Amino acid sequence: MITKSVLGIMTASIAVAGTTGYMVGKSSSIPRSDRIAVPANESGMGAVRPQAGFNSDNTEILDSQVRSGSMRLSSGRVLDTSWHEYTGPFTVESWMAIRQAVLSAPLQQVEDTLARLAELPVSRERLELERELLAMWATKDPLAALEFAADIEMRDQRSDSREDILRVWASSEPQAAFEWLESQMGLIPDGEYHRLFDDAMRGYADLDLTQAIDYFNTLSNTLDERQTRRGLNEIVESMIQQGKLAEATDLLGQLDDPDIRQEAAEELMSELAEVDLNQALGLLESYQGSEFYGSMQRELVEEWARNDPAQAAAYISSTVAPGNDFSDMASQVVRNWDDLAAASEWLLQYDPSPELDRPTMTLVFRAGRDDPAGALSWASSVTDERMQNRAISVVASNWKATDEASYTQFLSQNPDLTPEQIKIIQNAPARAYGSRGWGGRQ
């Protein structure tokens, strides 16, 4: 557990350091604040960050204006209907126009707006817009927003919305937010309660990092290890977002529990790699030889692979020796590499080995639908017999179910496989697999 004295040292260092500009329990202890984290716009609603799925760079669509309750699309065509009477088609363009209309409605009508929004077809865009609207409502009346969110029928949407609301609330009135959360103990499932605590902690850290750490310190003796880890991760993430890298690394050195210390180090690297990859690489070098190095390197590569798998692969080739770490990192690269031909070329530089089995399996599952013959060839190079047999069976099952003619032709050509492998292919049931069944990103 984190000791009070450790966090006391940490808050003192933050108070002195302030913002560095790097690139990249006891509710009564929380001082009240009149700060509103999300500013209000002219209509009285709060302005919030665009959610995923809405392209904030598409100015043509974003500039669509609402005229007399109707929707104007980016083509200039005005739909002779109000947004809540629109029946389709529901395209990216029409959802952007709906979003413009919804977010232009007076805040006083937010409950009616949400009710009408719920009548539209369920989609990712609609659910994200509902969450955005609830978060905006939370800047004015968080209790009303929470009460509304409690009645949402979809469990995940209800949980996600409440987490958004509590984070917004804690970023302006942390004392009230944590008092409400404490009142819900035992009334909501433990898992959701812990997630709400995490979001409240993040909102508080975004508002005032020093006071948030002080408050977290007062709870350190009442939180279990899991809560401590997650709450600390929220604080570290907020530190990186605020440019307080020096304070975040200082915090790592002051944590007593080795497991908590390692998880905090991983969170620091993951967040920093997302913000500034070059700075993350420099920080990693400073931990060369330390207990954190391996896990921090894995986090860096995982984040890097999401954005540039080719460069992440080059980094692995030049710096990572064969072993379990190589297997984990190479799997992340192959999982995120859209160019499977390039991914296979990269793997070809390595000889088959137990360390290569996992990334090879990832390639097999990702290539199996579009190039089953090539996938089977790769599957035959897996050194673990059980893994190899599973890979061959899965690819053959899907091939037999989706294109039996080419599957039969393949077998008739006496492929370069062992008799045992051919038997597995022949005995595989005809079964088409969805993306989850392939074990990789499609």
Coordinates of C-alpha atoms in Angstrom, one line a residue:
M1 CA 0.0 0.0 0.0
I2 CA 1.0 3.6 -0.5
T3 CA 2.1 5.3 2.7
K4 CA 0.9 8.7 3.8
S5 CA 4.4 9.9 4.1
V6 CA 5.3 9.0 0.6
L7 CA 2.4 10.8 -0.9
G8 CA 3.0 13.7 1.4
I9 CA 6.5 14.1 -0.2
M10 CA 5.0 13.8 -3.6
T11 CA 2.5 16.6 -3.1
A12 CA 5.1 18.9 -1.8
S13 CA 7.3 18.4 -4.9
I14 CA 4.3 19.1 -7.2
A15 CA 3.5 22.3 -5.3
V16 CA 7.0 23.6 -5.9
A17 CA 7.5 22.3 -9.4
G18 CA 4.2 23.5 -10.9
T19 CA 3.6 22.9 -14.6
T20 CA 6.7 21.8 -16.4
G21 CA 5.5 22.0 -20.0
Y22 CA 6.9 18.7 -21.1
M23 CA 6.0 17.9 -24.7
V24 CA 4.4 15.1 -24.8
G25 CA -13.2 8.2 2.6
K26 CA -13.1 11.7 4.0
S27 CA -15.1 14.0 1.8
S28 CA -14.7 16.9 4.2
S29 CA -11.0 16.9 3.3
I30 CA -11.7 18.1 -0.2
P31 CA -11.9 21.8 -0.7
R32 CA -14.9 23.1 -2.7
S33 CA -14.2 24.8 -6.0
D34 CA -16.3 27.0 -8.3
R35 CA -14.3 26.0 -11.4
I36 CA -16.3 24.4 -14.2
A37 CA -14.2 22.0 -16.2
V38 CA -16.3 22.3 -19.3
P39 CA -17.2 25.9 -20.4
A40 CA -20.7 26.7 -21.4
N41 CA -21.6 27.8 -25.0
E42 CA -24.1 30.3 -26.1
S43 CA -27.0 28.0 -26.0
G44 CA -26.4 27.3 -22.3
M45 CA -24.9 23.8 -22.9
G46 CA -21.4 22.9 -22.0
A47 CA -18.8 22.4 -24.7
V48 CA -17.2 19.0 -24.7
R49 CA -14.5 17.3 -26.6
P50 CA -15.7 15.6 -29.8
Q51 CA -16.3 11.9 -29.2
A52 CA -14.8 9.1 -31.3
G53 CA -16.8 8.6 -34.5
F54 CA -17.3 12.3 -35.2
N55 CA -14.7 13.7 -37.5
S56 CA -13.9 17.1 -36.1
D57 CA -11.6 17.8 -39.2
N58 CA -14.6 17.6 -41.6
T59 CA -15.4 21.3 -41.5
E60 CA -17.9 21.0 -44.3
I61 CA -20.1 18.8 -42.2
L62 CA -19.4 20.5 -38.9
D63 CA -20.4 23.9 -40.5
S64 CA -23.9 22.5 -41.2
Q65 CA -26.4 24.8 -39.5
V66 CA -29.8 24.2 -38.1
R67 CA -32.5 26.3 -39.8
S68 CA -36.0 26.5 -38.3
G69 CA -35.7 23.1 -36.7
S70 CA -34.6 21.4 -40.0
M71 CA -31.3 19.8 -40.8
R72 CA -28.9 21.1 -43.4
L73 CA -26.5 18.5 -44.8
S74 CA -23.0 19.3 -46.1
S75 CA -24.3 19.2 -49.7
G76 CA -26.4 22.2 -48.9
R77 CA -29.7 20.3 -49.0
V78 CA -32.1 21.2 -46.3
L79 CA -34.2 18.3 -45.0
D80 CA -37.7 19.4 -44.4
T81 CA -38.0 17.7 -41.1
S82 CA -36.7 18.2 -37.5
W83 CA -33.9 15.9 -36.5
H84 CA -36.1 13.7 -34.2
E85 CA -38.5 13.0 -37.1
Y86 CA -35.7 12.0 -39.5
T87 CA -36.1 8.4 -40.8
G88 CA -32.9 7.9 -42.7
P89 CA -30.7 7.1 -44.3
F90 CA -28.4 7.3 -41.3
T91 CA -25.0 8.0 -42.7
V92 CA -22.0 9.7 -41.2
E93 CA -23.2 13.0 -42.8
S94 CA -26.7 12.7 -41.4
W95 CA -25.5 11.8 -37.9
M96 CA -23.2 14.9 -38.0
A97 CA -26.3 17.0 -38.9
I98 CA -28.3 15.4 -36.1
R99 CA -25.4 16.1 -33.7
Q100 CA -25.4 19.8 -34.7
A101 CA -29.1 20.0 -34.1
V102 CA -29.0 18.1 -30.8
L103 CA -26.1 20.2 -29.3
S104 CA -27.8 23.4 -30.4
A105 CA -30.9 22.7 -28.3
P106 CA -31.4 24.7 -25.1
L107 CA -30.0 22.9 -22.0
Q108 CA -33.4 23.3 -20.3
Q109 CA -34.8 20.8 -22.9
V110 CA -32.0 18.3 -22.4
E111 CA -34.2 15.6 -20.9
D112 CA -36.7 15.8 -23.7
T113 CA -33.8 15.9 -26.2
L114 CA -32.4 12.7 -24.7
A115 CA -35.8 11.0 -24.8
R116 CA -36.2 11.8 -28.5
L117 CA -32.7 10.7 -29.3
A118 CA -33.4 7.3 -27.7
E119 CA -36.1 6.8 -30.4
L120 CA -33.5 6.9 -33.2
P121 CA -32.0 3.6 -34.3
V122 CA -29.3 2.2 -32.0
S123 CA -25.8 2.9 -33.4
R124 CA -22.4 3.8 -32.2
E125 CA -23.0 7.4 -33.2
R126 CA -26.3 7.7 -31.3
L127 CA -24.8 6.1 -28.1
E128 CA -21.8 8.4 -28.2
L129 CA -24.0 11.4 -28.7
E130 CA -26.2 10.4 -25.7
R131 CA -23.0 10.2 -23.6
E132 CA -21.8 13.5 -24.9
L133 CA -25.1 15.2 -24.0
L134 CA -25.2 13.7 -20.6
A135 CA -21.7 14.9 -19.9
M136 CA -22.7 18.4 -20.9
W137 CA -25.7 18.2 -18.6
A138 CA -23.4 17.2 -15.8
T139 CA -21.7 20.6 -16.0
K140 CA -25.0 22.2 -14.9
D141 CA -26.9 19.5 -12.9
P142 CA -24.9 16.3 -12.3
L143 CA -27.4 14.8 -10.0
A144 CA -30.2 15.1 -12.6
A145 CA -27.9 13.7 -15.2
L146 CA -27.0 10.7 -12.9
E147 CA -30.7 10.1 -12.2
F148 CA -31.5 10.1 -15.9
A149 CA -28.5 7.8 -16.6
A150 CA -29.6 5.3 -13.9
D151 CA -32.7 4.5 -16.1
I152 CA -30.8 3.7 -19.3
E153 CA -31.7 0.1 -20.2
M154 CA -28.4 -0.8 -21.9
R155 CA -26.1 -1.9 -19.1
D156 CA -22.8 -0.8 -20.7
Q157 CA -24.3 2.5 -21.9
R158 CA -25.7 3.2 -18.4
S159 CA -22.4 2.4 -16.7
D160 CA -20.3 4.4 -19.2
S161 CA -22.6 7.4 -19.0
R162 CA -22.4 7.5 -15.2
E163 CA -18.6 7.3 -15.3
D164 CA -18.5 10.2 -17.7
I165 CA -20.8 12.2 -15.5
L166 CA -18.9 11.6 -12.3
R167 CA -15.6 12.5 -14.0
V168 CA -17.1 15.8 -15.2
W169 CA -18.6 16.5 -11.7
A170 CA -15.4 15.7 -9.9
S171 CA -13.5 18.0 -12.2
S172 CA -15.4 21.0 -10.8
E173 CA -17.0 19.9 -7.4
P174 CA -14.9 16.9 -6.2
Q175 CA -16.3 17.1 -2.6
A176 CA -19.9 16.7 -3.8
A177 CA -19.0 14.0 -6.3
F178 CA -17.2 11.9 -3.8
E179 CA -20.0 12.4 -1.2
W180 CA -22.5 11.1 -3.7
L181 CA -20.3 8.2 -4.6
E182 CA -19.9 7.2 -0.9
S183 CA -23.7 7.3 -0.6
Q184 CA -23.9 4.7 -3.4
M185 CA -21.7 2.1 -1.6
G186 CA -23.6 -1.1 -1.5
L187 CA -26.3 0.2 -3.8
I188 CA -24.5 -0.5 -7.0
P189 CA -22.3 -3.4 -8.0
D190 CA -18.7 -3.3 -6.7
G191 CA -17.2 -3.4 -10.2
E192 CA -19.2 -0.3 -11.3
Y193 CA -18.5 1.4 -8.0
H194 CA -14.7 1.0 -8.5
R195 CA -14.9 2.3 -12.1
L196 CA -16.9 5.4 -10.8
F197 CA -14.2 5.9 -8.2
D198 CA -11.5 5.8 -10.9
D199 CA -13.3 8.4 -13.0
A200 CA -13.9 10.6 -10.0
M201 CA -10.2 10.4 -9.1
R202 CA -9.2 11.3 -12.6
G203 CA -11.6 14.3 -12.7
Y204 CA -10.2 15.5 -9.4
A205 CA -6.6 15.1 -10.6
D206 CA -7.4 17.1 -13.7
L207 CA -8.8 19.9 -11.5
D208 CA -6.1 20.0 -8.9
L209 CA -3.4 17.4 -8.9
T210 CA -1.9 18.3 -5.5
Q211 CA -5.2 18.2 -3.7
A212 CA -6.2 15.0 -5.5
I213 CA -3.1 13.2 -4.2
D214 CA -3.7 14.5 -0.7
Y215 CA -7.2 13.1 -0.8
F216 CA -6.1 9.8 -2.3
N217 CA -3.6 9.6 0.6
T218 CA -6.3 9.9 3.2
L219 CA -8.0 6.8 1.6
S220 CA -4.8 4.7 1.2
N221 CA -5.6 2.7 4.3
T222 CA -9.1 1.9 3.3
L223 CA -8.6 1.0 -0.4
D224 CA -7.8 -2.6 -1.4
E225 CA -4.8 -3.2 -3.7
R226 CA -6.9 -3.2 -6.9
Q227 CA -8.5 0.2 -6.0
T228 CA -5.1 1.6 -5.1
R229 CA -3.6 0.5 -8.4
R230 CA -6.4 1.9 -10.5
G231 CA -6.6 5.2 -8.6
L232 CA -2.9 5.7 -8.8
N233 CA -3.0 4.9 -12.5
E234 CA -5.6 7.7 -13.0
I235 CA -3.3 10.1 -11.1
V236 CA -0.3 9.1 -13.3
E237 CA -2.3 9.5 -16.5
S238 CA -3.4 13.0 -15.4
M239 CA 0.2 13.9 -14.6
I240 CA 1.3 13.0 -18.1
Q241 CA -1.6 14.8 -19.7
Q242 CA -0.6 17.9 -17.7
G243 CA 3.0 17.7 -18.7
K244 CA 4.3 16.7 -15.2
L245 CA 6.6 13.9 -16.3
A246 CA 9.3 14.7 -13.7
E247 CA 6.7 14.5 -10.9
A248 CA 5.3 11.2 -12.3
T249 CA 8.8 9.6 -12.4
D250 CA 9.5 10.9 -9.0
L251 CA 6.3 9.3 -7.8
L252 CA 7.4 5.9 -9.1
G253 CA 10.5 6.0 -6.9
Q254 CA 8.5 6.7 -3.8
L255 CA 6.0 3.8 -4.1
D256 CA 6.7 0.9 -1.6
D257 CA 4.8 -2.0 -3.1
P258 CA 6.8 -3.5 -6.0
D259 CA 3.7 -4.7 -7.9
I260 CA 1.9 -1.3 -7.6
R261 CA 5.2 0.4 -8.6
Q262 CA 5.5 -1.7 -11.7
E263 CA 1.9 -1.1 -12.8
A264 CA 2.3 2.6 -12.3
A265 CA 5.4 2.5 -14.4
E266 CA 3.6 0.7 -17.2
E267 CA 0.7 3.3 -17.1
L268 CA 3.2 6.1 -17.2
M269 CA 4.9 4.7 -20.3
S270 CA 1.7 3.8 -22.1
E271 CA 0.3 7.3 -21.6
L272 CA 3.6 9.1 -22.5
A273 CA 4.0 7.0 -25.7
E274 CA 0.6 8.1 -26.8
V275 CA 1.4 11.8 -26.2
D276 CA 5.1 11.9 -27.3
L277 CA 6.8 8.8 -28.6
N278 CA 10.3 10.4 -28.8
Q279 CA 10.1 11.5 -25.2
A280 CA 8.9 8.0 -24.2
L281 CA 11.9 6.4 -26.0
G282 CA 14.2 8.8 -24.1
L283 CA 12.5 8.0 -20.8
L284 CA 12.8 4.3 -21.5
E285 CA 16.6 4.6 -22.0
S286 CA 16.9 6.2 -18.6
Y287 CA 15.4 3.0 -17.0
Q288 CA 17.8 0.7 -18.8
G289 CA 18.7 -2.1 -16.4
S290 CA 16.0 -1.2 -13.9
E291 CA 13.2 -3.5 -12.7
F292 CA 10.7 -1.5 -14.8
Y293 CA 12.5 -1.7 -18.1
G294 CA 11.0 -4.8 -19.7
S295 CA 7.4 -4.0 -18.8
M296 CA 7.8 -0.3 -19.8
Q297 CA 9.3 -1.4 -23.2
R298 CA 6.3 -3.7 -23.8
E299 CA 3.9 -0.8 -23.1
L300 CA 5.8 1.5 -25.5
V301 CA 5.8 -1.0 -28.3
E302 CA 2.1 -1.8 -27.8
E303 CA 1.2 1.9 -28.2
W304 CA 3.7 2.4 -31.0
A305 CA 2.3 -0.6 -32.9
R306 CA -1.2 0.9 -32.9
N307 CA 0.1 4.0 -34.8
D308 CA 3.0 2.7 -36.9
P309 CA 3.5 -1.0 -36.8
A310 CA 6.3 -0.9 -39.4
Q311 CA 8.5 1.4 -37.3
A312 CA 7.6 -0.6 -34.2
A313 CA 8.8 -3.8 -36.0
A314 CA 12.0 -2.1 -36.9
Y315 CA 12.6 -1.1 -33.3
I316 CA 12.0 -4.7 -32.1
S317 CA 14.4 -6.0 -34.7
S318 CA 17.2 -3.6 -33.6
T319 CA 16.7 -3.7 -29.8
V320 CA 14.8 -6.7 -28.6
A321 CA 16.5 -10.1 -28.1
P322 CA 14.5 -13.3 -28.7
G323 CA 12.5 -14.3 -25.6
N324 CA 9.1 -13.9 -24.0
D325 CA 9.3 -10.1 -24.4
F326 CA 9.9 -10.5 -28.1
S327 CA 7.0 -12.8 -28.5
D328 CA 4.6 -10.3 -26.7
M329 CA 5.8 -7.3 -28.7
A330 CA 5.9 -9.1 -32.1
S331 CA 2.3 -10.2 -31.6
Q332 CA 1.2 -6.7 -30.9
V333 CA 2.9 -5.5 -34.1
V334 CA 1.3 -8.2 -36.3
R335 CA -2.1 -7.7 -34.7
N336 CA -2.0 -4.0 -35.7
W337 CA -0.3 -4.3 -39.1
D338 CA -2.9 -3.8 -41.9
D339 CA -0.3 -4.8 -44.5
L340 CA -0.2 -8.5 -43.9
A341 CA 2.3 -9.0 -46.7
A342 CA 4.7 -6.7 -45.0
A343 CA 4.1 -8.3 -41.6
S344 CA 4.9 -11.8 -43.1
E345 CA 8.0 -10.4 -44.7
W346 CA 9.1 -9.1 -41.3
L347 CA 8.5 -12.4 -39.6
L348 CA 10.4 -14.3 -42.3
Q349 CA 13.7 -12.8 -41.1
Y350 CA 13.3 -15.0 -38.0
D351 CA 13.7 -18.8 -37.9
P352 CA 10.7 -20.8 -36.5
S353 CA 11.0 -21.0 -32.7
P354 CA 8.8 -21.1 -29.6
E355 CA 9.2 -17.3 -29.3
L356 CA 7.9 -16.9 -32.8
D357 CA 4.8 -19.1 -32.3
R358 CA 2.5 -16.4 -30.9
P359 CA 3.1 -13.7 -33.5
T360 CA 2.9 -16.5 -36.2
M361 CA -0.5 -17.6 -34.8
T362 CA -1.7 -14.0 -34.9
L363 CA -0.7 -13.8 -38.6
V364 CA -2.4 -17.1 -39.4
F365 CA -5.7 -16.0 -37.8
R366 CA -5.6 -12.6 -39.5
A367 CA -4.7 -14.0 -43.0
G368 CA -6.9 -17.1 -42.8
R369 CA -10.0 -15.6 -44.3
D370 CA -8.5 -13.9 -47.3
D371 CA -5.5 -16.2 -48.0
P372 CA -6.2 -19.6 -46.4
A373 CA -3.5 -21.4 -48.4
G374 CA -0.8 -18.9 -47.2
A375 CA -2.2 -19.1 -43.7
L376 CA -1.9 -22.9 -43.6
S377 CA 1.7 -22.6 -44.8
W378 CA 2.5 -20.3 -41.9
A379 CA 0.6 -22.5 -39.5
S380 CA 2.8 -25.4 -40.4
S381 CA 5.8 -23.4 -39.1
V382 CA 4.4 -23.1 -35.5
T383 CA 6.7 -25.2 -33.3
D384 CA 4.1 -26.0 -30.6
E385 CA 2.2 -29.0 -31.9
R386 CA -1.0 -28.2 -30.0
M387 CA -1.0 -24.6 -31.2
Q388 CA -0.2 -25.7 -34.8
N389 CA -3.0 -28.2 -34.9
R390 CA -5.5 -25.6 -33.7
A391 CA -4.4 -23.0 -36.2
I392 CA -4.7 -25.5 -39.1
S393 CA -8.1 -26.7 -38.0
V394 CA -9.5 -23.2 -37.6
V395 CA -8.3 -22.0 -41.0
A396 CA -9.5 -25.2 -42.7
S397 CA -12.9 -25.0 -41.1
N398 CA -13.5 -21.5 -42.3
W399 CA -12.2 -22.3 -45.8
K400 CA -14.4 -25.3 -46.2
A401 CA -17.5 -23.4 -45.1
T402 CA -16.9 -20.3 -47.2
D403 CA -15.3 -21.6 -50.4
E404 CA -15.5 -25.4 -50.7
A405 CA -14.4 -25.4 -54.3
S406 CA -11.0 -23.8 -53.7
Y407 CA -10.6 -25.8 -50.5
T408 CA -11.1 -29.1 -52.4
Q409 CA -8.8 -27.9 -55.2
F410 CA -6.1 -27.1 -52.6
L411 CA -6.2 -30.6 -51.2
S412 CA -6.1 -32.2 -54.7
Q413 CA -2.8 -30.4 -55.4
N414 CA -0.9 -32.4 -52.8
P415 CA 0.1 -29.4 -50.7
D416 CA 3.5 -29.4 -49.0
L417 CA 2.1 -30.5 -45.7
T418 CA 2.7 -33.6 -43.6
P419 CA 0.1 -36.5 -43.7
E420 CA -0.9 -35.6 -40.1
Q421 CA -1.6 -31.9 -41.1
I422 CA -3.6 -33.0 -44.2
K423 CA -5.7 -35.3 -42.0
I424 CA -6.5 -32.3 -39.7
I425 CA -7.5 -30.3 -42.7
Q426 CA -9.8 -33.1 -44.0
N427 CA -11.4 -33.7 -40.6
A428 CA -12.0 -30.0 -39.9
P429 CA -15.7 -29.2 -39.6
A430 CA -17.1 -26.7 -42.1
R431 CA -17.6 -23.7 -39.8
A432 CA -17.3 -20.0 -40.7
Y433 CA -15.7 -17.9 -38.0
G434 CA -16.5 -14.3 -37.0
S435 CA -13.7 -11.8 -36.3
R436 CA -13.5 -12.9 -32.6
G437 CA -12.8 -16.5 -33.6
W438 CA -9.7 -15.5 -35.4
G439 CA -7.9 -14.1 -32.4
G440 CA -6.7 -10.9 -34.1
R441 CA -7.8 -7.5 -35.3
Q442 CA -9.6 -7.8 -38.7

